[in-house]
Coordinates of C-alpha atoms in Angstrom, one line a residue:
M1 CA -3.5 45.9 -28.9
A2 CA -0.4 45.3 -31.0
R3 CA 0.7 41.7 -31.2
F4 CA 4.3 40.5 -31.5
E5 CA 4.7 37.0 -32.9
K6 CA 7.3 34.7 -34.4
K7 CA 7.2 31.2 -36.1
I8 CA 9.6 28.8 -34.5
H9 CA 10.5 25.2 -35.1
A10 CA 12.4 22.4 -33.5
E11 CA 13.5 18.8 -34.3
G12 CA 14.4 16.0 -32.0
H13 CA 12.9 13.7 -29.4
L14 CA 10.3 16.3 -28.4
I15 CA 7.7 13.8 -27.1
D16 CA 9.8 11.2 -25.4
S17 CA 11.9 13.8 -23.5
D18 CA 8.8 15.8 -22.4
L19 CA 10.4 18.7 -24.2
L20 CA 7.2 19.8 -25.9
S21 CA 5.2 19.9 -22.7
D22 CA 8.0 21.9 -21.0
V23 CA 8.0 24.4 -23.8
M24 CA 4.2 24.9 -23.7
D25 CA 4.3 25.4 -19.9
R26 CA 7.1 27.9 -20.3
V27 CA 5.2 29.9 -22.9
I28 CA 2.1 30.1 -20.8
R29 CA 4.1 30.9 -17.6
E30 CA 5.7 33.9 -19.4
G31 CA 2.2 35.3 -20.2
S32 CA 2.5 34.5 -23.9
R33 CA 0.5 32.2 -26.2
F34 CA 1.3 29.5 -28.7
K35 CA -0.4 27.8 -31.7
I36 CA 0.7 24.5 -33.1
I37 CA 1.1 24.8 -36.9
D38 CA 2.6 21.4 -37.7
L39 CA 3.7 18.4 -35.6
Q40 CA 5.2 15.3 -37.1
V41 CA 5.8 12.6 -34.5
G42 CA 8.6 10.1 -35.1
K43 CA 7.3 6.6 -35.8
T44 CA 9.9 4.8 -33.6
N45 CA 11.9 5.7 -30.5
E46 CA 14.9 6.5 -32.7
D47 CA 13.0 8.7 -35.1
P48 CA 13.0 12.4 -34.3
S49 CA 9.8 14.5 -34.3
T50 CA 9.4 17.9 -35.9
L51 CA 7.4 20.8 -34.7
E52 CA 6.4 24.3 -36.1
M53 CA 4.6 26.6 -33.8
L54 CA 3.6 30.3 -33.5
V55 CA 4.4 32.1 -30.3
E56 CA 2.7 35.5 -29.5
S57 CA 3.4 38.1 -26.9
D58 CA 2.0 41.5 -26.0
T59 CA 5.3 43.4 -26.3
G60 CA 8.4 43.1 -28.3
E61 CA 10.5 42.8 -25.2
Q62 CA 8.4 40.0 -23.9
L63 CA 8.7 38.1 -27.2
T64 CA 12.5 38.6 -27.3
A65 CA 12.8 37.3 -23.7
L66 CA 10.6 34.3 -24.5
L67 CA 12.6 33.4 -27.7
Q68 CA 15.8 33.5 -25.7
E69 CA 14.4 31.0 -23.2
L70 CA 13.0 28.8 -25.9
S71 CA 16.3 28.8 -27.7
D72 CA 17.8 26.8 -24.8
F73 CA 15.3 24.1 -25.7
G74 CA 16.4 23.9 -29.2
F75 CA 13.7 26.1 -30.8
V76 CA 14.8 28.5 -33.5
P77 CA 12.9 30.9 -35.8
V78 CA 11.6 29.4 -39.1
E79 CA 13.1 32.3 -41.0
M80 CA 16.7 31.9 -40.0
E81 CA 19.1 34.8 -40.2
D82 CA 22.8 34.7 -40.1
A83 CA 24.5 35.0 -36.7
R84 CA 25.8 38.4 -35.8
F85 CA 29.3 39.1 -34.4
E86 CA 30.8 42.2 -32.9
A87 CA 34.4 42.9 -32.1
A88 CA 35.2 42.9 -28.3
P89 CA 36.1 46.5 -27.4
A90 CA 38.7 45.5 -24.8
A91 CA 40.2 42.4 -23.2
G92 CA 37.6 40.6 -21.1
V93 CA 34.8 43.0 -22.2
V94 CA 32.1 42.3 -24.8
S95 CA 28.9 43.8 -26.1
E96 CA 26.0 44.0 -23.7
D97 CA 23.8 41.6 -25.7
F98 CA 26.4 38.9 -26.1
Y99 CA 25.2 35.3 -26.3
S100 CA 25.8 33.3 -23.1
T101 CA 26.2 29.6 -23.7
T102 CA 24.7 26.6 -22.1
N103 CA 26.4 23.2 -21.6
H104 CA 24.4 21.7 -24.5
A105 CA 25.7 21.3 -28.0
T106 CA 25.3 24.5 -29.9
E107 CA 25.4 25.5 -33.6
V108 CA 25.8 28.8 -35.4
F109 CA 24.1 29.6 -38.7
L110 CA 26.3 31.5 -41.1
G111 CA 26.6 31.5 -44.9
G112 CA 23.6 29.3 -45.4
E113 CA 24.9 26.4 -43.2
W114 CA 25.1 25.4 -39.5
H115 CA 28.5 25.2 -37.8
R116 CA 29.1 23.2 -34.6
V117 CA 30.6 25.2 -31.7
V118 CA 33.6 23.5 -30.2
Q119 CA 34.9 23.4 -26.6
Q120 CA 31.3 23.5 -25.4
R121 CA 30.7 24.7 -21.8
M122 CA 28.1 26.8 -20.0
D123 CA 28.4 30.5 -19.2
A124 CA 30.8 31.3 -22.0
C125 CA 31.0 33.6 -25.1
I126 CA 31.1 32.2 -28.6
V127 CA 34.1 33.6 -30.6
R128 CA 34.5 33.3 -34.3
D129 CA 37.9 32.4 -35.9
D130 CA 37.2 32.2 -39.6
D131 CA 35.0 29.1 -39.9
T132 CA 35.7 27.9 -36.4
F133 CA 33.4 28.9 -33.5
R134 CA 34.5 28.2 -30.0
C135 CA 33.4 28.8 -26.4
V136 CA 35.6 31.2 -24.6
K137 CA 35.3 32.4 -21.0
L138 CA 34.6 36.1 -20.7
R139 CA 37.9 36.8 -19.0
D140 CA 39.8 35.1 -21.9
V141 CA 38.2 37.2 -24.7
E142 CA 40.8 39.4 -26.3
A143 CA 40.3 42.9 -27.7
G144 CA 39.1 42.6 -31.3
D145 CA 37.7 39.0 -31.0
L146 CA 34.5 38.5 -33.0
V147 CA 31.9 37.6 -30.3
L148 CA 28.4 36.3 -31.1
V149 CA 25.7 38.8 -30.1
G150 CA 21.9 38.4 -30.0
L151 CA 19.9 35.2 -30.7
S152 CA 19.9 35.3 -34.5
G153 CA 21.5 32.3 -36.1
V154 CA 22.2 30.2 -33.0
R155 CA 20.5 27.0 -31.9
V156 CA 20.9 24.6 -29.0
I157 CA 20.6 20.9 -29.3
P158 CA 19.4 19.6 -25.8
E159 CA 20.7 16.2 -24.6
Y160 CA 18.0 13.5 -25.1
T161 CA 17.1 11.5 -21.9
P162 CA 15.2 8.3 -22.9
R163 CA 12.1 7.5 -21.0
D164 CA 13.4 4.1 -19.9
R165 CA 16.6 5.4 -18.4
S166 CA 16.8 4.0 -14.9
N167 CA 16.8 6.6 -12.2
F168 CA 20.1 6.5 -10.3
Q169 CA 18.9 8.7 -7.5
F170 CA 17.3 7.0 -4.6
R171 CA 15.8 8.0 -1.3
G172 CA 14.8 4.7 0.2
N173 CA 14.3 3.8 3.8
E174 CA 16.9 1.9 5.8
E175 CA 15.4 -1.4 4.9
T176 CA 15.9 -1.0 1.2
S177 CA 18.6 1.7 0.8
E178 CA 21.6 -0.8 0.7
R179 CA 19.9 -2.9 -2.0
Q180 CA 19.3 0.3 -4.0
V181 CA 22.8 1.4 -3.6
R182 CA 24.0 -1.9 -4.9
L183 CA 21.9 -1.5 -8.0
S184 CA 23.2 2.0 -8.6
V185 CA 26.8 0.8 -8.1
E186 CA 26.3 -2.0 -10.7
R187 CA 25.1 0.7 -13.2
V188 CA 28.1 2.9 -12.5
A189 CA 30.5 0.0 -12.7
G190 CA 29.0 -0.8 -16.1
M191 CA 29.5 2.7 -17.3
I192 CA 33.1 2.6 -16.2
R193 CA 33.7 -0.7 -18.0
D194 CA 32.1 0.6 -21.2
V195 CA 34.3 3.7 -21.1
R196 CA 37.4 1.6 -20.5
E197 CA 36.6 -0.8 -23.3
A198 CA 36.1 2.1 -25.7
G199 CA 39.4 3.7 -24.7
G200 CA 37.8 6.6 -23.0
R201 CA 38.8 8.5 -19.8
V202 CA 37.1 8.4 -16.4
V203 CA 37.8 11.6 -14.3
W204 CA 37.1 11.5 -10.6
V205 CA 36.3 14.5 -8.3
P206 CA 36.6 13.2 -4.7
G207 CA 36.2 15.2 -1.6
P208 CA 37.9 14.7 1.8
V209 CA 34.9 12.7 3.0
V210 CA 36.5 9.8 1.1
I211 CA 39.2 9.8 3.7
H212 CA 36.9 10.5 6.7
T213 CA 34.8 7.5 5.9
G214 CA 37.7 5.1 5.7
A215 CA 37.4 4.6 1.9
A216 CA 41.0 5.6 1.0
P217 CA 42.0 2.0 0.5
D218 CA 39.0 1.5 -1.9
M219 CA 39.9 4.6 -3.9
T220 CA 43.6 3.5 -3.9
A221 CA 42.6 0.1 -5.3
L222 CA 40.6 1.7 -8.1
I223 CA 43.6 3.8 -9.0
E224 CA 46.0 0.8 -9.0
A225 CA 43.5 -1.2 -11.1
G226 CA 43.5 1.5 -13.8
F227 CA 40.0 2.8 -13.4
V228 CA 41.1 6.3 -12.6
D229 CA 42.4 8.5 -15.4
A230 CA 42.6 11.8 -13.6
V231 CA 41.7 13.3 -10.2
L232 CA 40.4 16.8 -9.5
S233 CA 40.0 17.9 -5.9
G234 CA 41.1 20.4 -3.3
N235 CA 43.9 20.7 -0.8
A236 CA 41.9 19.0 1.9
L237 CA 41.7 15.6 0.1
A238 CA 45.4 15.4 -0.2
V239 CA 46.2 16.7 3.3
H240 CA 43.9 14.2 5.0
D241 CA 45.1 11.4 2.8
V242 CA 48.7 11.9 3.8
E243 CA 47.6 12.4 7.4
N244 CA 45.9 9.1 7.2
A245 CA 49.0 7.5 5.6
F246 CA 51.3 8.9 8.4
F247 CA 49.0 8.7 11.5
N248 CA 46.0 6.6 10.6
T249 CA 43.8 9.6 11.3
S250 CA 41.7 12.1 9.4
L251 CA 41.1 15.5 11.1
G252 CA 42.6 13.8 14.2
V253 CA 40.0 11.0 14.3
S254 CA 41.2 7.4 13.8
T255 CA 40.1 5.9 10.5
K256 CA 40.4 2.5 12.1
D257 CA 38.0 2.8 15.1
G258 CA 36.6 6.3 15.0
Q259 CA 38.2 7.4 18.2
V260 CA 39.8 10.8 18.7
A261 CA 43.5 10.5 18.8
H262 CA 45.6 12.1 21.6
L263 CA 46.8 15.4 20.2
G264 CA 45.2 14.4 16.9
H265 CA 44.3 17.9 16.0
R266 CA 48.0 18.5 15.2
H267 CA 48.2 15.6 12.8
H268 CA 47.1 17.3 9.6
M269 CA 49.6 20.2 10.1
R270 CA 52.4 17.7 10.9
A271 CA 51.5 15.8 7.7
I272 CA 51.7 19.1 5.7
N273 CA 55.1 19.8 7.2
V274 CA 56.5 16.4 6.2
I275 CA 55.4 16.9 2.5
R276 CA 56.7 20.5 2.5
R277 CA 60.1 19.3 3.8
A278 CA 60.2 16.7 0.9
G279 CA 59.3 19.5 -1.6
N280 CA 56.1 18.1 -2.9
L281 CA 54.0 14.9 -3.2
P282 CA 56.1 13.3 -6.0
N283 CA 59.3 13.9 -4.1
A284 CA 57.8 12.4 -0.9
V285 CA 57.0 9.3 -2.9
A286 CA 60.4 9.1 -4.6
Q287 CA 62.2 9.6 -1.2
G288 CA 60.2 6.8 0.4
V289 CA 58.5 9.3 2.8
L290 CA 55.0 8.7 1.5
T291 CA 54.4 4.9 1.0
E292 CA 50.6 4.5 0.9
G293 CA 47.3 6.2 0.2
I294 CA 45.6 7.9 -2.7
C295 CA 48.3 10.5 -3.4
H296 CA 51.0 7.8 -3.3
A297 CA 49.0 5.7 -5.8
L298 CA 48.4 8.7 -8.1
V299 CA 52.1 9.5 -8.2
K300 CA 53.2 5.9 -8.5
H301 CA 50.8 5.1 -11.4
N302 CA 51.4 8.4 -13.2
V303 CA 47.7 9.5 -12.9
P304 CA 47.5 13.3 -13.4
F305 CA 45.8 15.3 -10.7
C306 CA 45.0 18.9 -9.9
L307 CA 44.4 20.3 -6.5
A308 CA 42.6 23.6 -6.4
G309 CA 43.2 25.8 -3.4
S310 CA 40.7 27.9 -1.4
I311 CA 40.8 30.5 1.4
R312 CA 40.2 27.7 4.0
D313 CA 43.3 25.8 3.3
D314 CA 46.0 25.1 5.9
G315 CA 49.5 24.9 4.7
P316 CA 48.7 24.4 1.9
L317 CA 50.6 21.5 0.3
P318 CA 53.2 22.6 -2.3
D319 CA 51.2 20.7 -4.9
T320 CA 48.0 22.8 -4.4
E321 CA 47.4 25.6 -6.9
M322 CA 46.4 28.7 -5.0
D323 CA 46.0 30.8 -8.1
L324 CA 42.3 30.4 -9.0
I325 CA 42.8 31.1 -12.7
K326 CA 45.6 28.6 -13.0
A327 CA 43.5 26.0 -11.0
Q328 CA 40.6 26.4 -13.4
A329 CA 42.9 25.9 -16.3
G330 CA 44.3 22.8 -14.7
Y331 CA 40.8 21.4 -14.2
A332 CA 39.8 22.2 -17.8
E333 CA 42.9 20.5 -19.2
L334 CA 42.2 17.3 -17.3
L335 CA 38.5 17.4 -18.2
D336 CA 39.3 17.8 -21.9
G337 CA 38.2 14.6 -23.6
A338 CA 36.6 13.1 -20.5
S339 CA 34.1 10.3 -21.2
L340 CA 32.7 10.0 -17.7
V341 CA 33.0 12.1 -14.5
I342 CA 32.4 10.8 -11.0
I343 CA 31.9 13.3 -8.2
L344 CA 32.3 12.0 -4.6
S345 CA 30.8 14.2 -1.9
T346 CA 32.3 17.6 -2.8
M347 CA 29.6 20.2 -3.6
L348 CA 31.8 23.2 -4.6
H349 CA 34.3 21.3 -6.7
G350 CA 31.5 19.1 -8.1
I351 CA 29.4 22.1 -9.3
G352 CA 32.5 23.8 -10.7
V353 CA 33.4 20.7 -12.7
G354 CA 29.8 20.4 -13.9
N355 CA 29.9 23.9 -15.2
M356 CA 33.0 23.1 -17.3
L357 CA 31.5 20.0 -19.0
P358 CA 29.5 19.8 -22.2
G359 CA 26.1 18.2 -21.7
S360 CA 27.2 15.1 -23.6
V361 CA 29.6 13.9 -20.9
P362 CA 27.8 11.7 -18.3
L363 CA 28.3 12.8 -14.7
V364 CA 27.7 10.8 -11.6
C365 CA 27.3 12.6 -8.2
V366 CA 27.4 10.6 -5.0
D367 CA 26.6 12.4 -1.7
I368 CA 24.9 11.6 1.6
H369 CA 23.0 14.9 1.4
P370 CA 20.1 14.9 -1.1
A371 CA 20.3 18.7 -1.5
V372 CA 23.8 18.4 -2.9
V373 CA 22.8 15.8 -5.5
T374 CA 19.7 17.8 -6.5
K375 CA 21.7 21.0 -6.9
L376 CA 24.3 19.4 -9.1
C377 CA 21.8 17.5 -11.2
D378 CA 19.8 20.8 -11.7
R379 CA 23.0 22.4 -13.0
G380 CA 24.1 19.3 -15.0
S381 CA 20.7 18.7 -16.6
A382 CA 20.2 15.4 -18.5
Q383 CA 23.6 14.0 -18.2
A384 CA 23.8 14.0 -14.4
H385 CA 23.0 10.9 -12.4
G386 CA 22.5 11.3 -8.6
I387 CA 23.1 8.7 -5.9
V388 CA 22.2 9.7 -2.4
T389 CA 24.3 7.5 -0.1
D390 CA 27.4 7.3 2.1
V391 CA 30.5 7.7 -0.1
G392 CA 32.4 5.1 1.9
L393 CA 29.8 2.4 1.2
F394 CA 29.6 3.4 -2.4
L395 CA 33.4 3.1 -3.0
H396 CA 33.6 -0.1 -1.1
L397 CA 30.9 -1.7 -3.3
L398 CA 32.3 -0.2 -6.5
R399 CA 35.8 -1.5 -5.7
S400 CA 34.3 -5.0 -5.2
A401 CA 32.3 -4.8 -8.4
L402 CA 35.3 -3.6 -10.5
C403 CA 38.4 -5.0 -9.0
D404 CA 37.1 -8.4 -8.0
D405 CA 35.7 -8.8 -11.6
S406 CA 39.0 -7.7 -13.1
K407 CA 40.8 -10.4 -11.2
S408 CA 38.4 -13.2 -12.3

C-alpha cells in the first residue's frame, strides 16, 4: 500500500498546554500514524519546547486534511514553501481552496521570512498588500485582491494557557456558589484594574438581563467610575433600560419588587415612543427627557456604544443599527484595540463578538446557563473565562469591588 507522509515541527509550550497530547490524539483519531523524530523539552516554564515528528496517512487526501487540522495547532512542514496567493475573480468571491483563518495569531512565509498577519480574526481570508498581510471578511474581498490559498507557507501560533491559571468557571452547589462567585469577581476586578493601569480598553457586551435582574444601577456606576470604555449590545438592552428609567419596570415587571405592573406590557413601547419623539438617545439626554440609567450614563460620559438590531426588535430605537453589515462594522470599530471584553448574559451578541476577536484578547463570559458559557468558551478557546452565575449578583459584587476600592 502506498504511504503518504510529511515531516512537521512546532515550537512553543507543547507540554504545559497539553498541546502535544491533543495533537497525538488527533492524528490517531483521523486514522493516521505519527513518529516522534526529535523532542526538546524546555527547562523552565518560560522556555519553549521544540518537536519534529513524522505523520503518515494512507491517502494523499487524508494527509492533506490532517495537515490542515494540525496547522491550527501551530504545526508546519519542516521543508517550508512560500505561501501561494491567487487573485480574487470577483468581489466577494475567492478560489475554492482559500485559507480560512482562526482567531489565533497567524504568520505567512514569503521570501525566506515570516510575516505576521494583522487584524486577526476567525473565519476570514488573508489578503496580501505588498508586504502587509491582513484578515479580510469574505464579503469585503475585492476583485483582483491577492488571497492566500492552500496551507503552504502559513502557520498558527496558539495562545498558551498556563497550567496554574485559575479556572473561572464554577458549577458549585448553593452552599458554595456565592463564595466561588466572589472569588471569580475578585479575579475579574483585578483584570479590569490591570487594563486600566496599562491604559487599555475594557469593552462590555451586556444583554437585557442586566435590566431584568435590577443591575442597571450597578452597570451605571461602573460607567460613571470610568471602568467601561465601550458597550456593544442590541436594541433590547437600551429599550428596557429606558423603560426602567421612565417606569421602573422591565418588560412590564417592576425592577423594585418583581410585581407585574398594571398595563405594564405597554411600557416598553411607550418608552420607545418617548425616545423617538426626542430624536434619539443623545437628544433625549440633552433635552432632560432621559435622566438616569445605563444609556443616560453612556451619553453623559461620552462612552461609545453600538446597538445591533435584529428581526425581533420592537420600534426599534433610532439609535439601533438595523443594517447588519453596518452593525458588524460598528462592533469591529469599537473592538479594535480592546484589551479585555466582558460579556453579560447575551449568547448571540457574545458569540458574535468572540468571533471578531483575536485569541490574544481575554474574554469573560457571565451567564446563568452553563451551556451558554461552554459554547462561547469553545469558540473563544484559551482566552475565554466562563463564570456561571446570576448577572445581577455578579455586577453587584463587581461594582462593590471596583467602585468602593476607587473611593478609598
